[in-house]
mmCIF file of C-alpha atoms in Angstrom:
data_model
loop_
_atom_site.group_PDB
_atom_site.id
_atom_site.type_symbol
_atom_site.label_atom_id
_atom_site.label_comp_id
_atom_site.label_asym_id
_atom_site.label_seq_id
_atom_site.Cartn_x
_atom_site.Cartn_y
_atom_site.Cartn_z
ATOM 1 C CA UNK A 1 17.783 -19.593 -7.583
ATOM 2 C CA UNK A 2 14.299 -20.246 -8.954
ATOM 3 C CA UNK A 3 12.810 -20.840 -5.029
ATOM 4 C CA UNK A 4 14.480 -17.862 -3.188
ATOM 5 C CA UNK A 5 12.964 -15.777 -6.254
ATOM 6 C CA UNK A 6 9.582 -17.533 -5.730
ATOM 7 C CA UNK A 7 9.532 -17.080 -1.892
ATOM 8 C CA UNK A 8 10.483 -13.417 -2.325
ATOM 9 C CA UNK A 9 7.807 -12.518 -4.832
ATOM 10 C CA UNK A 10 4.980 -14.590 -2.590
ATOM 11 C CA UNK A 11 6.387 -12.427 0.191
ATOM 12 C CA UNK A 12 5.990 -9.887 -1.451
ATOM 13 C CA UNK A 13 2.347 -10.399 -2.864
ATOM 14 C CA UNK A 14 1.846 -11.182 0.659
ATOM 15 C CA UNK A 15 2.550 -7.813 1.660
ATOM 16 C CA UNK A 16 0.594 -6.144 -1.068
ATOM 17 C CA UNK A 17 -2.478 -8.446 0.080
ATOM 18 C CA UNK A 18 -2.164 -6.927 3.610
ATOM 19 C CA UNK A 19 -1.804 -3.678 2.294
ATOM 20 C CA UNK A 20 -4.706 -3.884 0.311
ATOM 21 C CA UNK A 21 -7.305 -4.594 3.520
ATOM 22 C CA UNK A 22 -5.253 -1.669 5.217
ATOM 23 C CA UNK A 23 -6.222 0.973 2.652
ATOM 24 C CA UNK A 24 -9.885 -0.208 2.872
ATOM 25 C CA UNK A 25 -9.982 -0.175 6.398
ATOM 26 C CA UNK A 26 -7.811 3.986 5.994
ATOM 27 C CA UNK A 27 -11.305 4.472 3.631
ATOM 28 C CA UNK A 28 -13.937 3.259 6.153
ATOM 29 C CA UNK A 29 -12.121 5.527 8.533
ATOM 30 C CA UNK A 30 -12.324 8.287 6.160
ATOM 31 C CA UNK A 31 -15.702 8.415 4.945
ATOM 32 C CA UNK A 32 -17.348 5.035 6.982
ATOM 33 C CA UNK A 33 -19.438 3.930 3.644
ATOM 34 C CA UNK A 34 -18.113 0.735 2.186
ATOM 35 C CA UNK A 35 -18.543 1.853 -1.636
ATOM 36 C CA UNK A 36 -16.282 5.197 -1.386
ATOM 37 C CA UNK A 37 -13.948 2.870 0.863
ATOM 38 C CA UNK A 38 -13.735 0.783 -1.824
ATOM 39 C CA UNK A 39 -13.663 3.798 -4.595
ATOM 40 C CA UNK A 40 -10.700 5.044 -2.537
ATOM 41 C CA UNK A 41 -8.493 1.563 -2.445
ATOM 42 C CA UNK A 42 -8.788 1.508 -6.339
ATOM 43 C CA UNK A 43 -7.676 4.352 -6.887
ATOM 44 C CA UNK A 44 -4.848 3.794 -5.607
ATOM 45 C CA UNK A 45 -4.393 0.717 -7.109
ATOM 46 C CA UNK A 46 -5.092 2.461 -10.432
ATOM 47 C CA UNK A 47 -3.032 5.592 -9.500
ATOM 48 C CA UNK A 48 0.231 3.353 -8.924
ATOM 49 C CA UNK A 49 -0.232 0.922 -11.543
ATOM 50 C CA UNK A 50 -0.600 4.307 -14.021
ATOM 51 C CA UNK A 51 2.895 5.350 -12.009
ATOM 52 C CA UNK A 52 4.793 1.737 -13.121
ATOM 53 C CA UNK A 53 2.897 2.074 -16.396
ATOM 54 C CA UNK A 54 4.275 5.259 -17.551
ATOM 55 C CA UNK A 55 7.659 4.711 -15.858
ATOM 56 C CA UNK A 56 7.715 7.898 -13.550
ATOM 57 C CA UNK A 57 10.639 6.864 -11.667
ATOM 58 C CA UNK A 58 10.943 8.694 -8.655
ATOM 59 C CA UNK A 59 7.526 7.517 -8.090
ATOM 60 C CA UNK A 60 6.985 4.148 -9.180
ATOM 61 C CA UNK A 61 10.455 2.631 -7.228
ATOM 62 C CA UNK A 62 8.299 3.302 -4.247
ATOM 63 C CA UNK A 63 4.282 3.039 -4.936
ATOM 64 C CA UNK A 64 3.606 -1.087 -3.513
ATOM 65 C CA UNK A 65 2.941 -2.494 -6.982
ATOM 66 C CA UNK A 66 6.700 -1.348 -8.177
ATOM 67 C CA UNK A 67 7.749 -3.223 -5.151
ATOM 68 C CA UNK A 68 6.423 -6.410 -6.307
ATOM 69 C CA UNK A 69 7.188 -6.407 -9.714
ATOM 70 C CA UNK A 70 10.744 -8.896 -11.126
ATOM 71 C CA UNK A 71 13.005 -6.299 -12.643
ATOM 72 C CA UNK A 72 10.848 -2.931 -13.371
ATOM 73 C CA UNK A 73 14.198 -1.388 -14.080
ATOM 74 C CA UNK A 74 17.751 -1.895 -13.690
ATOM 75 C CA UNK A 75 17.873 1.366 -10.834
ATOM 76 C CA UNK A 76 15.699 -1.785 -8.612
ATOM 77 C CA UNK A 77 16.257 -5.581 -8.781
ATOM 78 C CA UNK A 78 12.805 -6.840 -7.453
ATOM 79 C CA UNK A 79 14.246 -10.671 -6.302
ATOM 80 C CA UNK A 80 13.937 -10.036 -2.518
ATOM 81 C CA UNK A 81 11.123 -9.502 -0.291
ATOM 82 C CA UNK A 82 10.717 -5.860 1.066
ATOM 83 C CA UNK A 83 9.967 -6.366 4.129
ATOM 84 C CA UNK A 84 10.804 -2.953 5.427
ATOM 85 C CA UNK A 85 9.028 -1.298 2.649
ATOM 86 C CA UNK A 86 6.193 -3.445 3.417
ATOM 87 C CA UNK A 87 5.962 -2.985 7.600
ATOM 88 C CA UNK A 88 6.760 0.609 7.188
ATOM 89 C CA UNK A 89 3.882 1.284 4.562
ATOM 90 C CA UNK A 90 1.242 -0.785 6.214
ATOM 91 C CA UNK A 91 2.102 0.178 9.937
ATOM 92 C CA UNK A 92 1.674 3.816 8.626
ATOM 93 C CA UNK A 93 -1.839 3.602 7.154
ATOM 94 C CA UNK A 94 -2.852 1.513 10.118
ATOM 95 C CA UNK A 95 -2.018 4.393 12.438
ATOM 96 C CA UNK A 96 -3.485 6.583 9.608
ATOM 97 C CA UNK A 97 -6.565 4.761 10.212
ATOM 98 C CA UNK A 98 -6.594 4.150 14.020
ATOM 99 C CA UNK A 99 -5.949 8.209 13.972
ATOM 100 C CA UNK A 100 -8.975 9.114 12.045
ATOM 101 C CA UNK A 101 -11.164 6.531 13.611
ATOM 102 C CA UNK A 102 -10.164 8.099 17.446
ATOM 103 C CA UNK A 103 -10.763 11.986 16.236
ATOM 104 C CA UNK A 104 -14.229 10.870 14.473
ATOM 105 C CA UNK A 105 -15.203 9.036 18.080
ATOM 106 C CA UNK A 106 -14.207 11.904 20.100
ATOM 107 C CA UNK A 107 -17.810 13.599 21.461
ATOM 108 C CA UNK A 108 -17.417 17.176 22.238
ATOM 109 C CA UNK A 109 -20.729 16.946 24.510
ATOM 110 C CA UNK A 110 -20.161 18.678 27.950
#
């Protein structure tokens, strides 16, 4: 039905909102400037949206805007939320991010 599909994809834009302030807080950790931060979450944006653009399918089934599109292909109907996808991918870069930020903050002073 029209509301289970509407739930899923808000659920799902949910996820890719979250995942968004993740990979800018992976690029402060990485470089600790906002602008390359910022450089670095685009390009990723930009590097999967070229992946679902150009149809590289053992890519783009997995990159988090192929996860929010309705029916990118008929190997992946998009109608439920990916909630698995979604914790997995953002509970990784958030360790990613806690793990930089802890090896930057270690002093090696005796």
């Amino acid at each position: 039905s029209v509301s289970s599909i509407m739930f899923s994809t808000l659920g799902n834009l949910l996820g890719y909102c979250i995942f968004l302030v993740v990979m800018y807080i992976f690029g402060m950790g990485i470089c600790g400037k906002r602008f390359i931060a910022t450089v670095i979450e685009l390009s990723m944006v930009i590097l999967s949206l070229f992946c679902v653009k150009t149809y590289i399918k053992p890519i783009f089934l997995y990159v988090p805007i192929g996860n929010i599109i309705l029916d990118i292909s008929f190997e992946k109907n998009n109608t439920t939320f990916n909630w698995v996808y979604w914790t997995i991918v953002i509970f990784l870069f958030i360790y990613l991010a806690f793990y930089i930020n802890r090896k930057k903050n270690i002093s090696y002073d005796e």
